Short mmCIF file of C-alpha atoms in Angstrom, two decimals:
data_model
loop_
_atom_site.label_atom_id
_atom_site.label_comp_id
_atom_site.label_asym_id
_atom_site.label_seq_id
_atom_site.Cartn_x
_atom_site.Cartn_y
_atom_site.Cartn_z
CA MET A 104 10.54 2.12 23.96
CA LEU A 105 9.39 1.06 20.79
CA SER A 106 9.32 -2.54 20.05
CA ARG A 107 8.89 -3.19 16.59
CA SER A 108 8.05 -6.64 14.89
CA LEU A 109 9.92 -7.18 11.05
CA LEU A 110 7.43 -8.58 8.91
CA TYR A 111 8.55 -11.01 6.27
CA LEU A 112 8.57 -11.52 2.63
CA SER A 113 6.97 -14.65 1.75
CA ILE A 114 8.96 -16.46 -0.92
CA LEU A 115 7.83 -18.88 -3.89
CA VAL A 116 10.50 -20.85 -5.85
CA VAL A 117 9.85 -22.55 -8.77
CA VAL A 118 12.84 -24.79 -9.75
CA ARG A 119 12.73 -26.44 -13.27
CA ASN A 120 14.60 -29.29 -13.95
CA GLY A 121 14.66 -31.00 -17.05
CA GLY A 122 10.61 -29.75 -17.28
CA ALA A 123 10.03 -31.01 -14.10
CA LEU A 124 8.32 -27.71 -12.07
CA LYS A 125 8.56 -27.79 -8.31
CA LEU A 126 7.30 -25.30 -6.01
CA GLU A 127 9.11 -24.47 -2.59
CA GLU A 128 9.25 -21.94 0.23
CA SER A 129 11.45 -19.80 1.76
CA GLU A 130 11.76 -16.46 3.83
CA VAL A 131 13.27 -13.22 3.81
CA VAL A 132 13.25 -10.74 6.64
CA ASP A 133 11.93 -7.46 5.41
CA GLN A 134 9.47 -4.48 5.93
CA PHE A 135 6.45 -3.40 3.57
CA TYR A 136 3.76 -1.36 4.09
CA SER A 137 1.92 -0.16 1.12
CA THR A 138 1.14 -3.40 0.25
CA SER A 139 -1.43 -4.29 3.50
CA ILE A 140 -3.63 -1.85 6.01
CA VAL A 141 -2.66 -4.52 8.77
CA SER A 142 1.36 -3.31 9.13
CA MET A 143 -0.64 0.80 8.43
CA GLU A 144 -1.79 0.36 11.87
CA ASP A 145 2.15 -0.46 13.16
CA LEU A 146 3.17 2.48 10.95
CA LEU A 147 0.53 4.95 13.39
CA GLU A 148 1.32 3.70 16.11
CA PHE A 149 4.98 3.78 15.28
CA HIS A 150 4.14 7.62 14.13
CA ALA A 151 2.71 8.12 17.60
CA ASP A 152 5.77 7.06 19.18
CA LEU A 153 8.35 9.51 16.87
CA LEU A 154 6.24 12.69 17.45
CA PHE A 155 6.62 11.92 21.23
CA GLN A 156 10.21 12.15 20.63
CA LEU A 157 10.44 14.52 19.02
CA ASN A 158 7.99 16.51 21.88
CA SER A 159 10.46 15.37 24.22
CA TYR A 160 13.40 16.47 22.26
CA ILE A 161 12.21 19.73 22.01
CA ASP A 162 11.68 19.97 26.12
CA VAL A 163 15.38 18.87 26.14
CA LEU A 164 16.22 22.31 24.11
CA ARG A 165 13.75 24.21 26.28
CA ALA A 166 15.02 23.54 29.44
CA ARG A 167 18.52 24.05 28.55
CA MET A 168 17.60 27.72 26.50
CA LYS A 169 16.02 28.18 29.84
CA LEU A 170 19.07 27.57 32.00
CA ILE A 171 21.27 29.35 30.13
CA ARG A 172 18.58 32.07 29.84
CA ARG A 173 19.09 32.44 33.84
CA ILE A 174 22.61 32.81 33.73
CA ALA A 175 22.59 35.78 31.52
CA ASP A 176 19.85 37.52 33.48
CA TYR A 177 21.85 37.05 36.38
CA MET A 178 25.42 38.37 34.07
CA MET A 179 23.81 40.80 33.43
CA GLU A 180 22.12 41.59 36.91
CA HIS A 181 25.49 41.52 38.60
CA ASP A 182 27.70 43.65 36.13
CA HIS A 183 28.75 46.26 38.30
CA ILE A 184 32.28 46.61 37.15
CA VAL A 185 31.87 49.91 34.83
CA ASN A 186 35.76 51.40 35.36
CA LEU A 187 38.57 49.27 36.64
CA GLU A 188 39.85 52.09 38.40
CA ASP A 189 36.75 53.07 40.74
CA HIS A 190 37.77 49.85 42.92
CA SER A 191 41.10 47.44 42.70
CA LEU A 192 38.67 44.71 43.89
CA ASN A 193 36.87 45.24 40.23
CA TYR A 194 40.09 43.25 39.15
CA PHE A 195 39.50 40.14 41.32
CA HIS A 196 35.61 40.03 40.23
CA LEU A 197 36.70 40.70 36.52
CA VAL A 198 39.06 37.65 36.49
CA ARG A 199 37.22 35.35 38.23
CA HIS A 200 34.04 36.18 36.16
CA MET A 201 36.03 35.08 32.96
CA HIS A 202 37.52 32.37 34.12
CA LYS A 203 34.43 30.73 36.27
CA ASP A 204 31.24 31.70 34.85
CA TRP A 205 31.86 31.85 31.22
CA ALA A 206 33.93 28.75 31.30
CA HIS A 207 31.02 26.70 32.63
CA VAL A 208 28.66 28.60 29.47
CA LEU A 209 30.93 26.68 27.18
CA GLU A 210 30.55 23.61 28.81
CA LEU A 211 26.65 24.04 28.99
CA MET A 212 26.74 24.53 25.31
CA GLU A 213 29.27 22.28 24.66
CA GLN A 214 27.17 18.93 26.36
CA PRO A 215 25.05 17.40 23.08
CA LEU A 216 21.65 17.73 23.93
CA GLY A 217 18.27 15.24 23.04
CA ARG A 218 21.22 12.22 22.41
CA SER A 219 18.18 9.71 23.62
CA GLN A 220 15.73 11.11 21.25
CA LEU A 221 18.15 11.34 18.60
CA LEU A 222 19.47 7.95 18.91
CA PHE A 223 16.07 6.21 19.00
CA LEU A 224 15.48 7.87 15.44
CA LYS A 225 18.82 6.31 14.22
CA GLU A 226 17.73 2.86 15.74
CA SER A 227 14.21 3.37 13.79
CA ARG A 228 15.39 4.65 10.48
CA PRO A 229 15.02 0.68 9.42
CA HIS A 230 11.52 0.74 10.28
CA TYR A 231 10.71 3.83 8.17
CA PRO A 232 8.46 3.56 4.70
CA SER A 233 10.72 2.55 2.25
CA ALA A 234 11.21 4.08 -1.22
CA TRP A 235 9.77 1.03 -2.93
CA ASP A 236 7.02 1.73 -0.25
CA LEU A 237 6.32 4.93 -1.38
CA GLU A 238 6.59 3.96 -5.32
CA GLU A 239 3.91 1.16 -4.70
CA GLY A 240 1.26 3.54 -2.95
CA SER A 241 1.92 6.06 -5.52
CA LEU A 242 1.19 3.36 -8.05
CA GLY A 243 -1.96 2.25 -5.73
CA ILE A 244 -3.30 5.85 -6.22
CA HIS A 245 -2.84 5.59 -9.90
CA ARG A 246 -4.50 2.11 -10.04
CA MET A 247 -7.53 3.49 -9.04
CA GLN A 248 -7.58 6.83 -11.26
CA LYS A 249 -7.05 4.08 -14.47
CA THR A 250 -9.65 1.84 -13.01
CA TYR A 251 -12.38 4.04 -11.93
CA GLN A 252 -11.73 6.50 -14.41
CA LEU A 253 -11.06 9.08 -11.25
CA GLN A 254 -9.89 12.73 -11.94
CA PRO A 255 -6.94 14.30 -10.02
CA LYS A 256 -8.34 17.14 -9.48
CA ASP A 257 -11.40 15.37 -7.56
CA MET A 258 -9.08 13.06 -5.76
CA VAL A 259 -6.99 15.38 -4.15
CA ARG A 260 -10.09 17.23 -3.08
CA GLY A 261 -11.69 13.56 -1.56
CA LEU A 262 -14.14 12.64 -4.43
CA LEU A 263 -13.77 9.12 -5.56
CA ASP A 264 -15.83 7.67 -7.73
CA GLY A 265 -18.96 9.79 -7.14
CA VAL A 266 -18.39 9.89 -2.97
CA HIS A 267 -17.11 12.63 -1.36
CA HIS A 268 -13.99 11.30 1.65
CA GLY A 269 -12.66 13.57 4.52
CA THR A 270 -9.73 13.30 3.19
CA ARG A 271 -7.38 16.18 0.83
CA PHE A 272 -4.14 15.41 -1.10
CA SER A 273 -1.50 18.29 -0.15
CA THR A 274 1.41 19.72 -2.61
CA LEU A 275 3.77 17.28 -0.99
CA GLU A 276 1.55 14.16 -1.68
CA CYS A 277 0.28 15.21 -5.45
CA PHE A 278 4.19 15.73 -5.96
CA THR A 279 4.74 12.05 -4.77
CA VAL A 280 2.58 10.82 -7.20
CA ALA A 281 3.24 12.92 -10.21
CA ARG A 282 6.96 11.45 -9.56
CA ALA A 283 5.92 7.82 -9.41
CA ILE A 284 3.48 8.29 -12.36
CA TYR A 285 6.31 9.49 -14.33
CA LYS A 286 9.35 7.17 -14.29
CA LYS A 287 6.49 5.07 -15.40
CA HIS A 288 6.58 7.12 -18.49
CA ARG A 289 2.83 8.12 -17.50
CA TYR A 290 3.45 11.33 -19.16
CA HIS A 291 -0.12 12.63 -19.55
CA ASP A 292 -1.32 11.15 -16.13
CA ALA A 293 2.51 12.72 -14.41
CA VAL A 294 1.42 16.06 -16.39
CA THR A 295 -2.24 16.07 -14.74
CA TRP A 296 -1.01 15.77 -11.22
CA LEU A 297 2.18 18.39 -11.51
CA GLU A 298 -0.39 20.72 -12.71
CA GLU A 299 -2.41 19.80 -9.39
CA THR A 300 0.42 20.09 -7.39
CA LEU A 301 1.71 23.39 -8.74
CA SER A 302 -2.39 24.61 -8.54
CA LEU A 303 -2.34 23.84 -4.92
CA TYR A 304 0.76 25.40 -4.40
CA ASP A 305 -0.13 28.67 -5.30
CA GLN A 306 -2.98 28.20 -3.13
CA ALA A 307 -1.15 27.60 -0.01
CA SER A 308 -0.36 30.18 2.46
CA GLU A 309 2.68 31.78 2.61
CA GLN A 310 3.43 29.61 6.05
CA THR A 311 2.70 27.05 4.45
CA LYS A 312 4.65 27.07 1.45
CA GLU A 313 8.26 27.93 4.39
CA ASN A 314 7.28 24.90 5.77
CA TYR A 315 6.73 23.17 2.40
CA GLN A 316 10.40 24.15 1.87
CA ILE A 317 11.69 23.20 5.56
CA LEU A 318 10.73 19.59 4.82
CA GLY A 319 12.99 20.11 1.29
CA PHE A 320 10.44 20.71 -1.12
CA ASP A 321 11.32 23.38 -4.22
CA VAL A 322 8.78 24.07 -6.06
CA SER A 323 11.31 24.68 -8.97
CA GLN A 324 11.80 20.69 -9.28
CA ALA A 325 7.94 20.25 -9.64
CA ASN A 326 7.96 23.03 -12.25
CA ASN A 327 11.25 21.28 -13.33
CA LEU A 328 9.54 17.80 -14.16
CA TYR A 329 6.11 19.47 -15.36
CA ILE A 330 7.85 21.00 -18.28
CA LYS A 331 9.99 18.47 -19.24
CA GLY A 332 6.49 16.50 -19.46
CA LEU A 333 5.18 18.59 -21.49
CA MET A 334 8.04 18.40 -23.77
CA HIS A 335 7.28 14.86 -23.97
CA LEU A 336 3.85 14.73 -25.09
CA ASN A 337 5.25 18.47 -27.71
CA ARG A 338 3.58 20.94 -25.73
CA TYR A 339 6.34 23.38 -26.17
CA LYS A 340 4.14 26.57 -26.01
CA ASP A 341 2.91 25.29 -22.49
CA ALA A 342 6.16 24.50 -21.72
CA LEU A 343 7.22 28.09 -22.47
CA LYS A 344 5.02 29.37 -20.39
CA ALA A 345 5.59 27.51 -17.63
CA ILE A 346 9.14 28.65 -17.59
CA ASP A 347 8.12 32.12 -17.59
CA ARG A 348 6.37 31.58 -14.47
CA ASP A 349 9.63 30.27 -12.74
CA PRO A 350 12.08 32.85 -12.65
CA LYS A 351 15.23 30.99 -11.56
CA PRO A 352 18.31 31.25 -13.85
CA TYR A 353 18.61 27.60 -14.65
CA LEU A 354 15.17 27.23 -16.43
CA ARG A 355 16.05 29.91 -18.69
CA ARG A 356 18.82 27.76 -20.43
CA LEU A 357 15.63 24.89 -20.38
CA ARG A 358 13.82 27.52 -22.75
CA ASP A 359 16.91 27.61 -25.04
CA ARG A 360 16.04 23.95 -25.53
CA VAL A 361 12.25 24.05 -25.98
CA GLU A 362 13.03 26.77 -28.55
CA MET A 363 15.16 24.68 -30.30
CA ARG A 364 13.00 22.00 -30.33
CA MET A 365 10.36 24.01 -31.88
CA MET A 366 12.07 24.91 -34.42
CA SER A 367 13.45 21.16 -35.46
CA THR A 368 10.42 19.27 -34.90
CA ILE A 369 6.81 19.58 -37.17
CA ASP A 370 5.51 17.12 -34.40
CA LEU A 371 2.04 17.87 -33.05
CA PRO A 372 1.30 17.94 -29.48
CA LEU A 373 0.06 14.27 -28.34
CA GLU A 374 -3.26 13.95 -27.32
CA LYS A 375 -4.14 11.96 -24.01
CA PRO A 376 -5.84 8.36 -25.77
CA ASN A 377 -9.33 8.10 -24.76
CA PRO A 378 -10.08 4.21 -25.32
CA PRO A 379 -13.88 2.82 -24.72
CA LEU A 380 -14.35 1.63 -20.89
CA THR A 381 -13.23 -2.19 -20.53
CA GLY A 382 -15.35 -4.72 -19.23
CA LEU A 383 -13.01 -4.47 -16.07
CA GLN A 384 -13.25 -1.49 -15.72
CA LEU A 385 -17.02 -1.11 -15.98
CA CYS A 386 -17.83 -4.19 -13.76
CA CYS A 387 -15.29 -3.01 -11.04
CA ARG A 388 -17.24 0.06 -10.88
CA GLY A 389 -20.43 -2.00 -10.61
CA GLY A 390 -22.05 -1.60 -14.00
CA CYS A 391 -21.11 -5.50 -16.07
CA PRO A 392 -22.84 -6.04 -18.96
CA TYR A 393 -26.04 -7.63 -18.78
CA ARG A 394 -25.99 -11.35 -18.69
CA ASP A 395 -28.86 -13.90 -18.79
CA MET A 396 -29.90 -15.13 -15.06
CA HIS A 397 -33.26 -16.41 -15.91
CA ARG A 398 -32.20 -19.96 -14.47
CA LEU A 399 -30.14 -18.75 -11.17
CA THR A 400 -32.32 -18.72 -8.69
CA CYS A 401 -31.50 -17.81 -4.21
CA SER A 402 -32.85 -21.24 -2.05
CA TYR A 403 -32.30 -22.27 1.75
CA ASN A 404 -29.89 -25.49 1.18
CA THR A 405 -30.78 -27.88 3.60
CA THR A 406 -29.92 -30.76 2.40
CA ALA A 407 -26.22 -31.04 1.98
CA ALA A 408 -26.07 -32.39 5.78
CA PRO A 409 -28.53 -33.21 8.85
CA PHE A 410 -27.81 -30.32 10.32
CA LEU A 411 -28.72 -27.82 7.68
CA ARG A 412 -32.27 -28.66 8.67
CA LEU A 413 -32.14 -26.05 11.34
CA ALA A 414 -29.28 -24.00 10.21
CA PRO A 415 -29.84 -24.04 6.09
CA PHE A 416 -26.90 -22.30 3.93
CA LYS A 417 -28.54 -19.35 2.34
CA THR A 418 -27.38 -20.04 -1.45
CA GLU A 419 -27.26 -17.98 -3.92
CA ILE A 420 -26.67 -19.09 -7.87
CA LEU A 421 -24.69 -17.04 -9.65
CA SER A 422 -23.67 -19.35 -12.63
CA LEU A 423 -24.28 -23.27 -13.80
CA SER A 424 -21.27 -22.71 -15.90
CA PRO A 425 -18.77 -23.32 -14.92
CA TYR A 426 -20.47 -23.66 -11.30
CA MET A 427 -20.54 -20.83 -8.74
CA VAL A 428 -22.32 -20.32 -6.07
CA LEU A 429 -22.57 -17.18 -3.18
CA TYR A 430 -23.20 -18.47 0.48
CA HIS A 431 -24.57 -15.41 2.73
CA ASP A 432 -23.94 -15.27 6.90
CA VAL A 433 -21.80 -18.76 7.04
CA ILE A 434 -18.88 -17.04 9.27
CA THR A 435 -19.75 -14.96 11.75
CA PRO A 436 -18.08 -11.47 12.69
CA LEU A 437 -16.94 -12.83 16.10
CA GLU A 438 -14.87 -15.99 14.28
CA SER A 439 -13.53 -13.19 11.28
CA LEU A 440 -12.30 -11.05 13.90
CA THR A 441 -10.82 -13.99 15.40
CA LEU A 442 -8.95 -15.03 12.99
CA LYS A 443 -7.72 -11.80 11.67
CA ASN A 444 -6.45 -10.92 15.42
CA LEU A 445 -4.23 -14.23 15.18
CA SER A 446 -3.41 -13.54 12.26
CA LYS A 447 -2.37 -10.34 11.84
CA PRO A 448 1.51 -10.64 13.70
CA HIS A 449 2.29 -13.02 10.90
CA MET A 450 1.46 -11.12 7.60
CA LYS A 451 4.12 -11.44 4.97
CA ARG A 452 3.98 -10.24 1.48
CA ARG A 453 4.36 -12.86 -0.77
CA ALA A 454 7.02 -12.68 -4.23
CA MET A 455 7.93 -15.09 -6.79
CA VAL A 456 11.28 -16.36 -7.30
CA MET A 457 12.11 -18.24 -10.39
CA VAL A 458 15.47 -20.40 -10.04
CA ASN A 459 17.41 -21.34 -13.29
CA ASN A 460 20.77 -23.19 -13.44
CA LEU A 461 21.59 -22.10 -9.88
CA LYS A 462 20.77 -18.86 -10.16
CA VAL A 463 18.14 -17.31 -7.88
CA ARG A 464 16.15 -14.22 -8.99
CA PRO A 465 13.53 -13.13 -6.40
CA PHE A 466 11.26 -10.36 -8.16
CA ILE A 467 7.89 -8.87 -6.24
CA ASP A 468 4.74 -9.37 -8.12
CA SER A 469 3.44 -5.48 -8.98
CA GLY A 470 0.25 -7.31 -10.06
CA ARG A 471 -0.91 -8.31 -6.51
CA THR A 472 -0.77 -6.20 -3.27
CA SER A 473 -1.19 -7.58 -0.45
CA ASN A 474 0.10 -10.12 2.64
CA SER A 475 -0.44 -12.96 3.81
CA VAL A 476 -0.38 -15.75 6.03
CA TRP A 477 -1.01 -19.65 5.73
CA LEU A 478 -3.83 -21.46 7.82
CA ALA A 479 -4.28 -24.75 8.53
CA SER A 480 -7.27 -26.35 9.16
CA HIS A 481 -6.13 -27.51 12.86
CA GLU A 482 -4.78 -24.21 13.52
CA ASN A 483 -7.35 -23.38 16.30
CA ALA A 484 -10.84 -23.58 17.14
CA VAL A 485 -12.02 -21.52 14.23
CA MET A 486 -10.21 -23.17 12.03
CA GLU A 487 -11.82 -26.40 12.81
CA ARG A 488 -14.93 -25.56 12.73
CA LEU A 489 -14.36 -23.63 8.99
CA GLU A 490 -12.30 -26.46 8.20
CA ARG A 491 -16.37 -28.73 8.50
CA ARG A 492 -18.26 -26.16 7.51
CA VAL A 493 -16.17 -26.12 3.88
CA GLY A 494 -16.85 -29.98 3.65
CA VAL A 495 -20.51 -29.57 4.07
CA MET A 496 -20.88 -26.41 1.57
CA THR A 497 -19.22 -28.15 -0.95
CA ASN A 498 -19.45 -31.96 -0.18
CA PHE A 499 -15.83 -32.25 -1.15
CA GLU A 500 -13.53 -34.51 0.89
CA MET A 501 -10.93 -31.99 2.79
CA GLU A 502 -8.62 -34.35 4.21
CA ASN A 503 -5.56 -33.29 1.94
CA SER A 504 -6.93 -29.81 0.33
CA GLU A 505 -4.35 -27.28 0.75
CA VAL A 506 -3.80 -25.23 4.07
CA TYR A 507 -6.13 -21.86 3.96
CA GLN A 508 -4.57 -18.83 3.09
CA LEU A 509 -5.73 -15.55 4.75
CA ILE A 510 -4.86 -12.03 2.48
CA ASN A 511 -5.02 -8.47 3.47
CA TYR A 512 -4.95 -5.96 0.67
CA GLY A 513 -2.86 -2.32 1.00
CA ILE A 514 -3.29 0.92 -1.10
CA GLY A 515 -5.34 0.50 -3.65
CA GLY A 516 -4.72 -2.91 -3.11
CA HIS A 517 -6.31 -5.75 -5.85
CA TYR A 518 -4.67 -8.76 -7.65
CA LYS A 519 -4.61 -9.02 -11.56
CA PRO A 520 -6.55 -11.69 -13.08
CA HIS A 521 -5.44 -14.90 -12.61
CA THR A 522 -7.44 -18.46 -12.33
CA ASP A 523 -6.86 -21.01 -9.37
CA HIS A 524 -5.64 -23.89 -11.69
CA PHE A 525 -2.51 -24.46 -12.90
CA GLU A 526 -1.89 -23.62 -16.34
CA THR A 527 0.93 -25.45 -16.54
CA PRO A 528 0.50 -29.28 -16.98
CA GLN A 529 3.51 -29.93 -14.56
CA ALA A 530 2.58 -28.37 -11.80
CA PRO A 531 -0.25 -31.03 -10.74
CA GLU A 532 1.70 -33.85 -11.07
CA HIS A 533 4.26 -32.29 -8.65
CA ARG A 534 1.78 -31.06 -5.86
CA GLY A 535 0.25 -34.59 -4.68
CA GLY A 536 -3.27 -32.88 -4.68
CA GLY A 537 -3.38 -33.27 -8.24
CA ASP A 538 -5.10 -29.56 -9.56
CA ARG A 539 -7.26 -27.66 -7.73
CA ILE A 540 -11.18 -28.57 -8.71
CA ALA A 541 -13.00 -25.76 -6.46
CA THR A 542 -12.09 -22.10 -4.58
CA VAL A 543 -13.93 -21.23 -1.54
CA LEU A 544 -13.23 -17.77 -0.83
CA PHE A 545 -14.20 -16.34 2.53
CA TYR A 546 -14.96 -12.68 3.06
CA LEU A 547 -13.55 -11.28 6.22
CA SER A 548 -14.93 -7.56 6.36
CA ASP A 549 -16.95 -5.03 4.04
CA VAL A 550 -15.43 -3.26 1.66
CA PRO A 551 -17.55 -0.07 1.63
CA GLN A 552 -16.01 0.81 -2.15
CA GLY A 553 -14.25 -0.76 -4.51
CA GLY A 554 -12.18 -4.35 -4.04
CA ALA A 555 -15.24 -6.72 -5.68
CA THR A 556 -14.15 -9.80 -6.86
CA LEU A 557 -14.60 -9.70 -10.28
CA PHE A 558 -15.03 -12.47 -12.91
CA PRO A 559 -14.55 -10.58 -16.57
CA ARG A 560 -15.63 -13.46 -18.83
CA LEU A 561 -18.64 -14.24 -16.89
CA ASN A 562 -19.71 -10.77 -16.10
CA ILE A 563 -19.86 -11.46 -12.30
CA SER A 564 -18.77 -9.02 -9.37
CA VAL A 565 -19.31 -9.79 -6.03
CA GLN A 566 -18.57 -7.04 -3.69
CA PRO A 567 -16.84 -8.38 0.21
CA ARG A 568 -19.36 -8.57 2.66
CA GLN A 569 -18.63 -9.82 6.13
CA GLY A 570 -19.61 -13.39 6.20
CA ASP A 571 -20.27 -14.13 3.02
CA ALA A 572 -17.97 -17.04 0.89
CA LEU A 573 -17.83 -17.56 -2.97
CA LEU A 574 -17.24 -21.06 -4.08
CA TRP A 575 -16.72 -21.73 -8.02
CA TYR A 576 -15.34 -24.75 -9.44
CA ASN A 577 -12.11 -24.15 -11.32
CA LEU A 578 -12.19 -27.48 -13.39
CA ASN A 579 -14.69 -29.08 -15.80
CA ASP A 580 -15.89 -32.92 -15.56
CA ARG A 581 -13.65 -33.49 -17.34
CA GLY A 582 -10.97 -32.25 -14.79
CA GLN A 583 -9.95 -29.90 -17.47
CA GLY A 584 -9.34 -25.74 -16.54
CA GLU A 585 -12.74 -23.49 -17.13
CA ILE A 586 -10.90 -20.39 -18.63
CA GLY A 587 -14.23 -18.59 -17.52
CA THR A 588 -12.89 -18.61 -13.98
CA VAL A 589 -10.41 -16.05 -14.88
CA HIS A 590 -10.99 -13.49 -11.84
CA THR A 591 -9.41 -10.78 -10.69
CA SER A 592 -9.32 -8.31 -7.39
CA CYS A 593 -10.79 -5.04 -8.28
CA PRO A 594 -8.61 -2.00 -6.42
CA ILE A 595 -10.19 -0.75 -2.89
CA ILE A 596 -11.21 2.73 -2.80
CA LYS A 597 -12.27 2.72 0.65
CA GLY A 598 -12.01 0.15 3.68
CA SER A 599 -9.93 -3.26 4.20
CA LYS A 600 -10.13 -5.99 2.51
CA TRP A 601 -9.59 -9.09 4.56
CA ALA A 602 -10.03 -12.73 2.99
CA LEU A 603 -9.87 -16.69 3.75
CA VAL A 604 -9.25 -18.45 0.87
CA LYS A 605 -9.18 -22.38 0.24
CA TRP A 606 -8.56 -24.27 -2.46
CA ILE A 607 -9.86 -27.83 -2.85
CA ASP A 608 -7.70 -30.83 -4.21
CA GLU A 609 -8.99 -32.85 -7.33
CA LEU A 610 -7.36 -36.41 -6.27
CA SER A 611 -9.01 -36.84 -3.32
CA GLN A 612 -12.58 -36.56 -4.53
CA PRO A 613 -12.95 -39.72 -7.49
CA PHE A 614 -16.19 -40.69 -5.17
CA ARG A 615 -17.32 -37.28 -4.25
CA ARG A 616 -17.34 -35.40 -7.86
CA PRO A 617 -16.40 -38.64 -10.31
CA CYS A 618 -14.63 -37.27 -14.04
CA ASN A 619 -16.65 -37.83 -16.96
CA ARG A 620 -15.04 -39.49 -19.81
#
């Protein structure tokens, strides 16, 4: 039998009491598949188990049909009762046959089949992806579309940002994405996805269309949503054409509504907005505007610690103000693999909870689609080595700094623009270690397409590459937050993004980096 461990929702509790700010954590058992590729691996295994049970159920039905077929053949083979008057024994044959044989057939037909398979499917139902998962995954697809300026007609055929992938969308998947976008009132994009839905359906074979119907898809639902989307965009003539293509009676009533709207309004069709590309969109696509780099250098760091004379850090300076450095090949593939394998069973979905007047209101931050786990510096031998390595890389005191956070992203995974230093003045007072003076971000995997770490104010984009580590200072020499460190994680197109984050506290560094008074 399949055993499934639940993922957890890690909740950050923000408590305000007279202006004071307190951070707490709690956990709520729940499952999320769309926010981490880790859980997708479990889901793929789960899908294989379900297929096995379905095939087992089919085998049970076939065995029962074969048995009943043999009984029917036997009955027809021994059916010699043509005329009851031919022989008096025929009376007995008929009585015994009707009493015994048919009662046995009835008993066989009444026996429930596939009880164990049905029980498995019922008990495993809570482990299926939820409606939230489906919506989150659909919005992840839409996020990829908007960030990288992709066309649905290309996406459904596997062409993503100029690279052709070996995957395609079906009618059902297009309709799922279209409905999620429609619910967010993005009618221009929803209509485009619905057009692809109807186009793919028209191109499908009759057998495929029948399979769609068996799975609960009704093309009239897609057409109905398409017509309503056109009405939201004041495209009434196109809506009438769509109605004429569908013979369903209820759409004729919809035609009356469209015609009434046409007569009662003078609004022109709404044109799709076409704003210029933002800096975030340009940089995520690898086209950041020019920035002056004549003072930046690449070098081998041999001076931070004695052992670096034998194994120097490959150092690439990306920015001087705020200070930002990219180290190459500072974590080995084996160390990365070890951390990922040890962390997979403990990955959690993070959420925010606001506590105000004893009322707890949890909510999932849609600006961050990832699962994560906290790792202490003494968690294992790999973490102990990394802790010493970070101390050498940064020349900071590590004793009182925060624990590490290992992160894995999901479908179109991203993280909205944010800073690592605290914007609320009270926060550092209640953390013990003060604000976060610096951040070290290790990349544990390559991301072939998308997923860059972007600093939009600095026009700096770093593509994840296994073994690299990005260091930047969050505070200036006066201990104030550097607004230029606003950063985001671009949506992932291909690959699985794993990252390990270390935040270094400021109060332990008075002799390592004194403030400029």
